Amino acid sequence: MPSELRRLAHNLVRGAFLELYLTPKPGLVDLNDPGSHHDLSLERMEASLEVVSGYLCRLADSLARGEELAAQVRLGMEAEKAMLERAGTNCHKGYIFLSGLLLAAAARSRGGGEEALSEAVAGIAARLFDGAREESNGSRACTSYGARGIRGEALEGLPALFREALPAFRRELAAGNRGSAVYAMLGRLMATVEDTTALHRCGSEGLRTVKEDGRALELLVERRDDFMSFLSRRNEHYVSRNLTMGGVADLLALSFAWLSHTGELEIAPQ
């Protein structure tokens, strides 16, 4: 189990880098530009992920030693502080939570498959959020717009990962379309995630834009149309409106991570 947890920790880091380098992504930092994040850059995101990497290694070791959940929560809080000091931003705060949650759930589900992993995620989230209240842009957006946000996603066992993103990738891969499989996954997440970053920045109209663009991307992928040009054009629109989708980015990174861990990113289509 210790070596398996370390391997998952490594893949969680890899997933975050794969998400960062996927280009283009509307409103998000990628190899072309910082999207709608005027305070960020590729280099700053990479520096932030170095902090995430160290955190996940320490978390894997804590889980392997059988330490209590409180010890793992402290590691997450320390990582958030270190990220602010190193990168000057909280850009991976959501991913610190989600990746840590998935790693902790893997330690508790003991290789029981994705359904057991999802159940373990929900169980840990219930303990974490029991009576807890957080003041953040995301939580305020949830209150204002009645959205589930990252809290609801965690409490339900990460349905965006297990019921939306992974099946979308696997369907496209099964059809022999490796090059477009990750974009099918991106489209599904955009179409289904209640992204509180979009809500915080642009309200209900912003979230509606993200979801509509997600459905459009899915259709373009299905038709083998030019979805890359579509994404580039939408990036210009998102930047003009200061619209972004941080929740989608975090869940896309988590999807990359899990597919890397299962080996599916490297499987050649038949």
PDB file of C-alpha atoms in Angstrom:
ATOM      1  CA  MET A   1       0.000   0.000   0.000  1.00  0.00           C
ATOM      2  CA  PRO A   2       2.740   2.608   0.751  1.00  0.00           C
ATOM      3  CA  SER A   3       4.247   2.218  -2.722  1.00  0.00           C
ATOM      4  CA  GLU A   4       0.781   2.330  -4.324  1.00  0.00           C
ATOM      5  CA  LEU A   5      -0.048   5.544  -2.480  1.00  0.00           C
ATOM      6  CA  ARG A   6       3.247   7.070  -3.588  1.00  0.00           C
ATOM      7  CA  ARG A   7       2.469   6.061  -7.178  1.00  0.00           C
ATOM      8  CA  LEU A   8      -0.954   7.691  -6.985  1.00  0.00           C
ATOM      9  CA  ALA A   9       0.613  10.817  -5.459  1.00  0.00           C
ATOM     10  CA  HIS A  10       3.005  10.958  -8.416  1.00  0.00           C
ATOM     11  CA  ASN A  11       0.117  10.602 -10.872  1.00  0.00           C
ATOM     12  CA  LEU A  12      -1.866  13.310  -9.100  1.00  0.00           C
ATOM     13  CA  VAL A  13       1.036  15.663  -9.721  1.00  0.00           C
ATOM     14  CA  ARG A  14       1.342  14.483 -13.306  1.00  0.00           C
ATOM     15  CA  GLY A  15      -2.375  15.062 -13.849  1.00  0.00           C
ATOM     16  CA  ALA A  16      -2.085  18.673 -12.723  1.00  0.00           C
ATOM     17  CA  PHE A  17       0.794  19.295 -15.131  1.00  0.00           C
ATOM     18  CA  LEU A  18      -1.132  17.654 -17.983  1.00  0.00           C
ATOM     19  CA  GLU A  19      -4.076  19.938 -17.293  1.00  0.00           C
ATOM     20  CA  LEU A  20      -1.810  22.986 -17.196  1.00  0.00           C
ATOM     21  CA  TYR A  21      -0.165  22.163 -20.519  1.00  0.00           C
ATOM     22  CA  LEU A  22      -3.370  21.198 -22.369  1.00  0.00           C
ATOM     23  CA  THR A  23      -3.789  23.958 -24.974  1.00  0.00           C
ATOM     24  CA  PRO A  24      -6.048  25.757 -25.733  1.00  0.00           C
ATOM     25  CA  LYS A  25      -8.413  26.021 -22.755  1.00  0.00           C
ATOM     26  CA  PRO A  26     -10.840  28.964 -22.597  1.00  0.00           C
ATOM     27  CA  GLY A  27     -10.047  31.402 -19.805  1.00  0.00           C
ATOM     28  CA  LEU A  28      -7.356  29.214 -18.247  1.00  0.00           C
ATOM     29  CA  VAL A  29      -3.565  29.332 -18.111  1.00  0.00           C
ATOM     30  CA  ASP A  30      -2.016  27.205 -20.851  1.00  0.00           C
ATOM     31  CA  LEU A  31       0.984  27.194 -23.183  1.00  0.00           C
ATOM     32  CA  ASN A  32      -0.462  30.069 -25.213  1.00  0.00           C
ATOM     33  CA  ASP A  33      -1.386  32.626 -22.554  1.00  0.00           C
ATOM     34  CA  PRO A  34      -2.673  33.098 -18.985  1.00  0.00           C
ATOM     35  CA  GLY A  35      -6.288  33.237 -20.105  1.00  0.00           C
ATOM     36  CA  SER A  36      -8.385  35.411 -17.806  1.00  0.00           C
ATOM     37  CA  HIS A  37      -5.836  35.154 -14.977  1.00  0.00           C
ATOM     38  CA  HIS A  38      -3.893  38.396 -15.247  1.00  0.00           C
ATOM     39  CA  ASP A  39      -2.028  37.633 -12.010  1.00  0.00           C
ATOM     40  CA  LEU A  40      -0.817  34.222 -13.202  1.00  0.00           C
ATOM     41  CA  SER A  41       1.693  32.791 -15.662  1.00  0.00           C
ATOM     42  CA  LEU A  42       2.830  29.360 -16.737  1.00  0.00           C
ATOM     43  CA  GLU A  43       5.944  29.718 -14.592  1.00  0.00           C
ATOM     44  CA  ARG A  44       3.938  30.723 -11.516  1.00  0.00           C
ATOM     45  CA  MET A  45       1.612  27.755 -11.977  1.00  0.00           C
ATOM     46  CA  GLU A  46       4.617  25.444 -12.285  1.00  0.00           C
ATOM     47  CA  ALA A  47       6.062  26.852  -9.068  1.00  0.00           C
ATOM     48  CA  SER A  48       2.733  26.254  -7.354  1.00  0.00           C
ATOM     49  CA  LEU A  49       2.713  22.650  -8.537  1.00  0.00           C
ATOM     50  CA  GLU A  50       6.131  22.081  -7.017  1.00  0.00           C
ATOM     51  CA  VAL A  51       4.491  22.841  -3.669  1.00  0.00           C
ATOM     52  CA  VAL A  52       1.620  20.493  -4.517  1.00  0.00           C
ATOM     53  CA  SER A  53       4.120  17.754  -5.341  1.00  0.00           C
ATOM     54  CA  GLY A  54       5.825  17.954  -1.967  1.00  0.00           C
ATOM     55  CA  TYR A  55       2.475  18.043  -0.204  1.00  0.00           C
ATOM     56  CA  LEU A  56       1.173  14.915  -1.911  1.00  0.00           C
ATOM     57  CA  CYS A  57       4.347  12.970  -1.110  1.00  0.00           C
ATOM     58  CA  ARG A  58       4.053  13.931   2.558  1.00  0.00           C
ATOM     59  CA  LEU A  59       0.364  13.078   2.518  1.00  0.00           C
ATOM     60  CA  ALA A  60       1.041   9.641   1.040  1.00  0.00           C
ATOM     61  CA  ASP A  61       3.557   8.959   3.794  1.00  0.00           C
ATOM     62  CA  SER A  62       1.105  10.124   6.469  1.00  0.00           C
ATOM     63  CA  LEU A  63      -1.593   7.828   5.094  1.00  0.00           C
ATOM     64  CA  ALA A  64       0.826   4.901   4.888  1.00  0.00           C
ATOM     65  CA  ARG A  65       1.678   5.404   8.566  1.00  0.00           C
ATOM     66  CA  GLY A  66      -2.017   5.249   9.432  1.00  0.00           C
ATOM     67  CA  GLU A  67      -2.158   8.729  10.931  1.00  0.00           C
ATOM     68  CA  GLU A  68      -5.477  10.354  11.800  1.00  0.00           C
ATOM     69  CA  LEU A  69      -7.423  12.518   9.347  1.00  0.00           C
ATOM     70  CA  ALA A  70      -6.575  15.609  11.399  1.00  0.00           C
ATOM     71  CA  ALA A  71      -2.896  15.143  10.559  1.00  0.00           C
ATOM     72  CA  GLN A  72      -3.703  15.071   6.859  1.00  0.00           C
ATOM     73  CA  VAL A  73      -5.853  18.188   7.151  1.00  0.00           C
ATOM     74  CA  ARG A  74      -2.900  19.987   8.725  1.00  0.00           C
ATOM     75  CA  LEU A  75      -0.705  18.966   5.795  1.00  0.00           C
ATOM     76  CA  GLY A  76      -3.239  20.498   3.415  1.00  0.00           C
ATOM     77  CA  MET A  77      -3.339  23.744   5.355  1.00  0.00           C
ATOM     78  CA  GLU A  78       0.451  23.890   5.422  1.00  0.00           C
ATOM     79  CA  ALA A  79       0.510  23.318   1.660  1.00  0.00           C
ATOM     80  CA  GLU A  80      -1.903  26.211   1.073  1.00  0.00           C
ATOM     81  CA  LYS A  81       0.318  28.501   3.130  1.00  0.00           C
ATOM     82  CA  ALA A  82       3.467  27.323   1.345  1.00  0.00           C
ATOM     83  CA  MET A  83       1.787  27.835  -2.028  1.00  0.00           C
ATOM     84  CA  LEU A  84       0.971  31.451  -1.182  1.00  0.00           C
ATOM     85  CA  GLU A  85       4.538  32.054  -0.034  1.00  0.00           C
ATOM     86  CA  ARG A  86       6.147  30.365  -3.050  1.00  0.00           C
ATOM     87  CA  ALA A  87       3.824  31.387  -5.883  1.00  0.00           C
ATOM     88  CA  GLY A  88       2.053  34.385  -4.358  1.00  0.00           C
ATOM     89  CA  THR A  89      -1.328  32.929  -5.259  1.00  0.00           C
ATOM     90  CA  ASN A  90      -3.875  30.324  -4.188  1.00  0.00           C
ATOM     91  CA  CYS A  91      -4.219  28.996  -7.758  1.00  0.00           C
ATOM     92  CA  HIS A  92      -4.127  25.309  -6.751  1.00  0.00           C
ATOM     93  CA  LYS A  93      -6.086  25.579  -3.502  1.00  0.00           C
ATOM     94  CA  GLY A  94      -8.978  23.568  -4.955  1.00  0.00           C
ATOM     95  CA  TYR A  95      -6.631  20.940  -6.316  1.00  0.00           C
ATOM     96  CA  ILE A  96      -4.843  20.587  -2.981  1.00  0.00           C
ATOM     97  CA  PHE A  97      -8.210  19.682  -1.498  1.00  0.00           C
ATOM     98  CA  LEU A  98      -9.414  17.396  -4.301  1.00  0.00           C
ATOM     99  CA  SER A  99      -6.142  15.545  -4.853  1.00  0.00           C
ATOM    100  CA  GLY A 100      -5.660  15.075  -1.119  1.00  0.00           C
ATOM    101  CA  LEU A 101      -9.223  13.822  -0.797  1.00  0.00           C
ATOM    102  CA  LEU A 102      -8.753  11.272  -3.574  1.00  0.00           C
ATOM    103  CA  LEU A 103      -5.451  10.079  -2.138  1.00  0.00           C
ATOM    104  CA  ALA A 104      -6.941   9.701   1.339  1.00  0.00           C
ATOM    105  CA  ALA A 105      -9.911   7.846  -0.125  1.00  0.00           C
ATOM    106  CA  ALA A 106      -7.580   5.474  -2.001  1.00  0.00           C
ATOM    107  CA  ALA A 107      -5.849   4.614   1.275  1.00  0.00           C
ATOM    108  CA  ARG A 108      -9.196   3.783   2.876  1.00  0.00           C
ATOM    109  CA  SER A 109     -10.852   1.956  -0.039  1.00  0.00           C
ATOM    110  CA  ARG A 110      -7.820  -0.373  -0.397  1.00  0.00           C
ATOM    111  CA  GLY A 111      -8.069  -1.014  -4.123  1.00  0.00           C
ATOM    112  CA  GLY A 112     -11.805  -1.706  -4.123  1.00  0.00           C
ATOM    113  CA  GLY A 113     -12.410  -0.149  -7.537  1.00  0.00           C
ATOM    114  CA  GLU A 114     -13.879   3.181  -8.599  1.00  0.00           C
ATOM    115  CA  GLU A 115     -17.244   2.690  -6.913  1.00  0.00           C
ATOM    116  CA  ALA A 116     -15.574   1.959  -3.580  1.00  0.00           C
ATOM    117  CA  LEU A 117     -13.233   4.897  -4.129  1.00  0.00           C
ATOM    118  CA  SER A 118     -16.166   7.220  -4.753  1.00  0.00           C
ATOM    119  CA  GLU A 119     -17.881   6.009  -1.596  1.00  0.00           C
ATOM    120  CA  ALA A 120     -14.697   6.570   0.400  1.00  0.00           C
ATOM    121  CA  VAL A 121     -14.436  10.110  -0.979  1.00  0.00           C
ATOM    122  CA  ALA A 122     -17.998  10.848   0.146  1.00  0.00           C
ATOM    123  CA  GLY A 123     -17.334   9.386   3.588  1.00  0.00           C
ATOM    124  CA  ILE A 124     -14.197  11.458   4.175  1.00  0.00           C
ATOM    125  CA  ALA A 125     -15.910  14.600   2.863  1.00  0.00           C
ATOM    126  CA  ALA A 126     -18.781  14.089   5.287  1.00  0.00           C
ATOM    127  CA  ARG A 127     -16.283  14.047   8.155  1.00  0.00           C
ATOM    128  CA  LEU A 128     -14.419  17.088   6.850  1.00  0.00           C
ATOM    129  CA  PHE A 129     -17.523  19.200   6.359  1.00  0.00           C
ATOM    130  CA  ASP A 130     -19.374  18.134   9.494  1.00  0.00           C
ATOM    131  CA  GLY A 131     -20.251  21.479  11.054  1.00  0.00           C
ATOM    132  CA  ALA A 132     -17.484  23.257   9.134  1.00  0.00           C
ATOM    133  CA  ARG A 133     -18.072  26.633   7.510  1.00  0.00           C
ATOM    134  CA  GLU A 134     -15.689  28.305   5.100  1.00  0.00           C
ATOM    135  CA  GLU A 135     -15.729  31.847   3.777  1.00  0.00           C
ATOM    136  CA  SER A 136     -14.349  31.880   0.258  1.00  0.00           C
ATOM    137  CA  ASN A 137     -15.315  33.155  -3.170  1.00  0.00           C
ATOM    138  CA  GLY A 138     -16.569  29.683  -4.012  1.00  0.00           C
ATOM    139  CA  SER A 139     -18.668  29.284  -0.874  1.00  0.00           C
ATOM    140  CA  ARG A 140     -20.193  32.739  -1.355  1.00  0.00           C
ATOM    141  CA  ALA A 141     -21.049  31.855  -4.959  1.00  0.00           C
ATOM    142  CA  CYS A 142     -22.706  28.651  -3.753  1.00  0.00           C
ATOM    143  CA  THR A 143     -24.797  30.623  -1.272  1.00  0.00           C
ATOM    144  CA  SER A 144     -25.751  33.306  -3.788  1.00  0.00           C
ATOM    145  CA  TYR A 145     -26.621  30.977  -6.666  1.00  0.00           C
ATOM    146  CA  GLY A 146     -27.605  27.759  -4.917  1.00  0.00           C
ATOM    147  CA  ALA A 147     -24.740  25.831  -6.510  1.00  0.00           C
ATOM    148  CA  ARG A 148     -23.217  22.623  -5.133  1.00  0.00           C
ATOM    149  CA  GLY A 149     -19.628  23.684  -5.696  1.00  0.00           C
ATOM    150  CA  ILE A 150     -16.606  21.686  -4.586  1.00  0.00           C
ATOM    151  CA  ARG A 151     -18.311  20.840  -1.287  1.00  0.00           C
ATOM    152  CA  GLY A 152     -21.297  19.191  -2.955  1.00  0.00           C
ATOM    153  CA  GLU A 153     -19.051  17.466  -5.471  1.00  0.00           C
ATOM    154  CA  ALA A 154     -16.985  15.939  -2.673  1.00  0.00           C
ATOM    155  CA  LEU A 155     -19.972  14.936  -0.552  1.00  0.00           C
ATOM    156  CA  GLU A 156     -21.443  13.071  -3.535  1.00  0.00           C
ATOM    157  CA  GLY A 157     -18.208  11.153  -4.179  1.00  0.00           C
ATOM    158  CA  LEU A 158     -16.870  13.170  -7.139  1.00  0.00           C
ATOM    159  CA  PRO A 159     -19.586  12.377  -9.710  1.00  0.00           C
ATOM    160  CA  ALA A 160     -18.003  14.791 -12.207  1.00  0.00           C
ATOM    161  CA  LEU A 161     -14.940  12.539 -12.226  1.00  0.00           C
ATOM    162  CA  PHE A 162     -16.466   9.068 -12.056  1.00  0.00           C
ATOM    163  CA  ARG A 163     -19.785   9.577 -13.883  1.00  0.00           C
ATOM    164  CA  GLU A 164     -18.943  12.271 -16.407  1.00  0.00           C
ATOM    165  CA  ALA A 165     -15.264  12.815 -17.283  1.00  0.00           C
ATOM    166  CA  LEU A 166     -13.954   9.248 -17.188  1.00  0.00           C
ATOM    167  CA  PRO A 167     -16.846   7.744 -19.200  1.00  0.00           C
ATOM    168  CA  ALA A 168     -16.504  10.519 -21.818  1.00  0.00           C
ATOM    169  CA  PHE A 169     -12.789   9.798 -22.227  1.00  0.00           C
ATOM    170  CA  ARG A 170     -13.342   6.042 -22.356  1.00  0.00           C
ATOM    171  CA  ARG A 171     -16.101   6.263 -24.975  1.00  0.00           C
ATOM    172  CA  GLU A 172     -13.925   8.355 -27.260  1.00  0.00           C
ATOM    173  CA  LEU A 173     -10.916   6.118 -26.740  1.00  0.00           C
ATOM    174  CA  ALA A 174     -12.984   2.991 -27.442  1.00  0.00           C
ATOM    175  CA  ALA A 175     -13.998   4.558 -30.740  1.00  0.00           C
ATOM    176  CA  GLY A 176     -10.306   4.819 -31.634  1.00  0.00           C
ATOM    177  CA  ASN A 177     -10.051   8.574 -31.186  1.00  0.00           C
ATOM    178  CA  ARG A 178      -7.159   9.087 -28.781  1.00  0.00           C
ATOM    179  CA  GLY A 179      -6.379  12.623 -29.966  1.00  0.00           C
ATOM    180  CA  SER A 180      -9.848  13.926 -29.162  1.00  0.00           C
ATOM    181  CA  ALA A 181     -10.550  11.864 -26.027  1.00  0.00           C
ATOM    182  CA  VAL A 182      -9.188  14.489 -23.626  1.00  0.00           C
ATOM    183  CA  TYR A 183     -11.288  17.165 -25.320  1.00  0.00           C
ATOM    184  CA  ALA A 184     -14.392  15.013 -25.017  1.00  0.00           C
ATOM    185  CA  MET A 185     -13.559  14.872 -21.315  1.00  0.00           C
ATOM    186  CA  LEU A 186     -13.067  18.644 -21.141  1.00  0.00           C
ATOM    187  CA  GLY A 187     -16.369  19.248 -22.922  1.00  0.00           C
ATOM    188  CA  ARG A 188     -18.255  16.972 -20.547  1.00  0.00           C
ATOM    189  CA  LEU A 189     -16.820  18.727 -17.502  1.00  0.00           C
ATOM    190  CA  MET A 190     -17.615  22.167 -18.895  1.00  0.00           C
ATOM    191  CA  ALA A 191     -21.170  21.038 -19.645  1.00  0.00           C
ATOM    192  CA  THR A 192     -21.859  19.544 -16.209  1.00  0.00           C
ATOM    193  CA  VAL A 193     -19.737  21.155 -13.472  1.00  0.00           C
ATOM    194  CA  GLU A 194     -21.315  23.955 -11.416  1.00  0.00           C
ATOM    195  CA  ASP A 195     -18.166  26.026 -11.614  1.00  0.00           C
ATOM    196  CA  THR A 196     -18.170  28.520  -8.753  1.00  0.00           C
ATOM    197  CA  THR A 197     -15.234  30.464 -10.221  1.00  0.00           C
ATOM    198  CA  ALA A 198     -17.373  31.230 -13.266  1.00  0.00           C
ATOM    199  CA  LEU A 199     -20.260  32.165 -10.975  1.00  0.00           C
ATOM    200  CA  HIS A 200     -18.085  34.389  -8.816  1.00  0.00           C
ATOM    201  CA  ARG A 201     -16.670  36.268 -11.798  1.00  0.00           C
ATOM    202  CA  CYS A 202     -19.630  36.471 -14.177  1.00  0.00           C
ATOM    203  CA  GLY A 203     -22.712  35.210 -12.346  1.00  0.00           C
ATOM    204  CA  SER A 204     -25.294  32.829 -13.786  1.00  0.00           C
ATOM    205  CA  GLU A 205     -24.657  34.092 -17.303  1.00  0.00           C
ATOM    206  CA  GLY A 206     -20.985  33.144 -17.002  1.00  0.00           C
ATOM    207  CA  LEU A 207     -21.781  29.610 -15.864  1.00  0.00           C
ATOM    208  CA  ARG A 208     -24.344  29.291 -18.639  1.00  0.00           C
ATOM    209  CA  THR A 209     -21.667  30.298 -21.157  1.00  0.00           C
ATOM    210  CA  VAL A 210     -19.278  27.631 -19.871  1.00  0.00           C
ATOM    211  CA  LYS A 211     -21.971  24.934 -20.001  1.00  0.00           C
ATOM    212  CA  GLU A 212     -23.136  25.905 -23.477  1.00  0.00           C
ATOM    213  CA  ASP A 213     -19.547  25.921 -24.722  1.00  0.00           C
ATOM    214  CA  GLY A 214     -19.030  22.499 -23.161  1.00  0.00           C
ATOM    215  CA  ARG A 215     -21.970  21.077 -25.078  1.00  0.00           C
ATOM    216  CA  ALA A 216     -20.729  22.746 -28.260  1.00  0.00           C
ATOM    217  CA  LEU A 217     -17.277  21.245 -27.737  1.00  0.00           C
ATOM    218  CA  GLU A 218     -18.771  17.781 -27.230  1.00  0.00           C
ATOM    219  CA  LEU A 219     -20.691  18.114 -30.491  1.00  0.00           C
ATOM    220  CA  LEU A 220     -17.620  19.285 -32.396  1.00  0.00           C
ATOM    221  CA  VAL A 221     -15.622  16.338 -31.070  1.00  0.00           C
ATOM    222  CA  GLU A 222     -18.417  13.945 -32.013  1.00  0.00           C
ATOM    223  CA  ARG A 223     -18.592  15.366 -35.552  1.00  0.00           C
ATOM    224  CA  ARG A 224     -14.753  15.424 -35.902  1.00  0.00           C
ATOM    225  CA  ASP A 225     -15.000  19.136 -36.562  1.00  0.00           C
ATOM    226  CA  ASP A 226     -12.366  21.813 -35.823  1.00  0.00           C
ATOM    227  CA  PHE A 227     -12.749  22.033 -32.052  1.00  0.00           C
ATOM    228  CA  MET A 228      -9.259  23.526 -31.604  1.00  0.00           C
ATOM    229  CA  SER A 229     -10.185  26.704 -33.473  1.00  0.00           C
ATOM    230  CA  PHE A 230     -13.422  26.864 -31.502  1.00  0.00           C
ATOM    231  CA  LEU A 231     -11.522  26.713 -28.210  1.00  0.00           C
ATOM    232  CA  SER A 232      -9.100  29.434 -29.332  1.00  0.00           C
ATOM    233  CA  ARG A 233     -11.964  31.731 -30.292  1.00  0.00           C
ATOM    234  CA  ARG A 234     -13.750  31.093 -27.023  1.00  0.00           C
ATOM    235  CA  ASN A 235     -10.586  31.886 -25.102  1.00  0.00           C
ATOM    236  CA  GLU A 236     -10.603  35.372 -26.628  1.00  0.00           C
ATOM    237  CA  HIS A 237     -14.232  35.777 -25.558  1.00  0.00           C
ATOM    238  CA  TYR A 238     -13.557  34.544 -22.020  1.00  0.00           C
ATOM    239  CA  VAL A 239     -10.619  36.920 -21.634  1.00  0.00           C
ATOM    240  CA  SER A 240     -12.771  39.841 -22.817  1.00  0.00           C
ATOM    241  CA  ARG A 241     -15.306  39.018 -20.087  1.00  0.00           C
ATOM    242  CA  ASN A 242     -12.812  37.986 -17.381  1.00  0.00           C
ATOM    243  CA  LEU A 243     -14.511  34.580 -17.368  1.00  0.00           C
ATOM    244  CA  THR A 244     -12.704  31.433 -16.265  1.00  0.00           C
ATOM    245  CA  MET A 245     -13.518  27.956 -14.925  1.00  0.00           C
ATOM    246  CA  GLY A 246     -11.263  26.945 -12.053  1.00  0.00           C
ATOM    247  CA  GLY A 247     -13.489  24.086 -10.896  1.00  0.00           C
ATOM    248  CA  VAL A 248     -13.424  22.520 -14.344  1.00  0.00           C
ATOM    249  CA  ALA A 249      -9.626  22.845 -14.386  1.00  0.00           C
ATOM    250  CA  ASP A 250      -9.245  21.106 -11.007  1.00  0.00           C
ATOM    251  CA  LEU A 251     -11.516  18.243 -12.022  1.00  0.00           C
ATOM    252  CA  LEU A 252      -9.815  17.924 -15.398  1.00  0.00           C
ATOM    253  CA  ALA A 253      -6.470  17.610 -13.594  1.00  0.00           C
ATOM    254  CA  LEU A 254      -7.963  14.962 -11.310  1.00  0.00           C
ATOM    255  CA  SER A 255      -9.287  13.087 -14.370  1.00  0.00           C
ATOM    256  CA  PHE A 256      -5.878  13.161 -16.040  1.00  0.00           C
ATOM    257  CA  ALA A 257      -4.352  11.920 -12.797  1.00  0.00           C
ATOM    258  CA  TRP A 258      -6.670   8.952 -12.418  1.00  0.00           C
ATOM    259  CA  LEU A 259      -6.343   7.942 -16.083  1.00  0.00           C
ATOM    260  CA  SER A 260      -2.571   8.149 -15.712  1.00  0.00           C
ATOM    261  CA  HIS A 261      -2.777   5.983 -12.599  1.00  0.00           C
ATOM    262  CA  THR A 262      -4.891   3.334 -14.344  1.00  0.00           C
ATOM    263  CA  GLY A 263      -2.601   3.393 -17.388  1.00  0.00           C
ATOM    264  CA  GLU A 264      -5.386   4.423 -19.749  1.00  0.00           C
ATOM    265  CA  LEU A 265      -3.548   7.492 -21.015  1.00  0.00           C
ATOM    266  CA  GLU A 266      -0.940   5.170 -22.486  1.00  0.00           C
ATOM    267  CA  ILE A 267      -3.262   2.513 -23.909  1.00  0.00           C
ATOM    268  CA  ALA A 268      -3.249   2.513 -27.699  1.00  0.00           C
ATOM    269  CA  PRO A 269      -6.697   2.240 -29.330  1.00  0.00           C
ATOM    270  CA  GLN A 270      -7.496  -1.101 -30.911  1.00  0.00           C
TER     271      GLN A 270
END
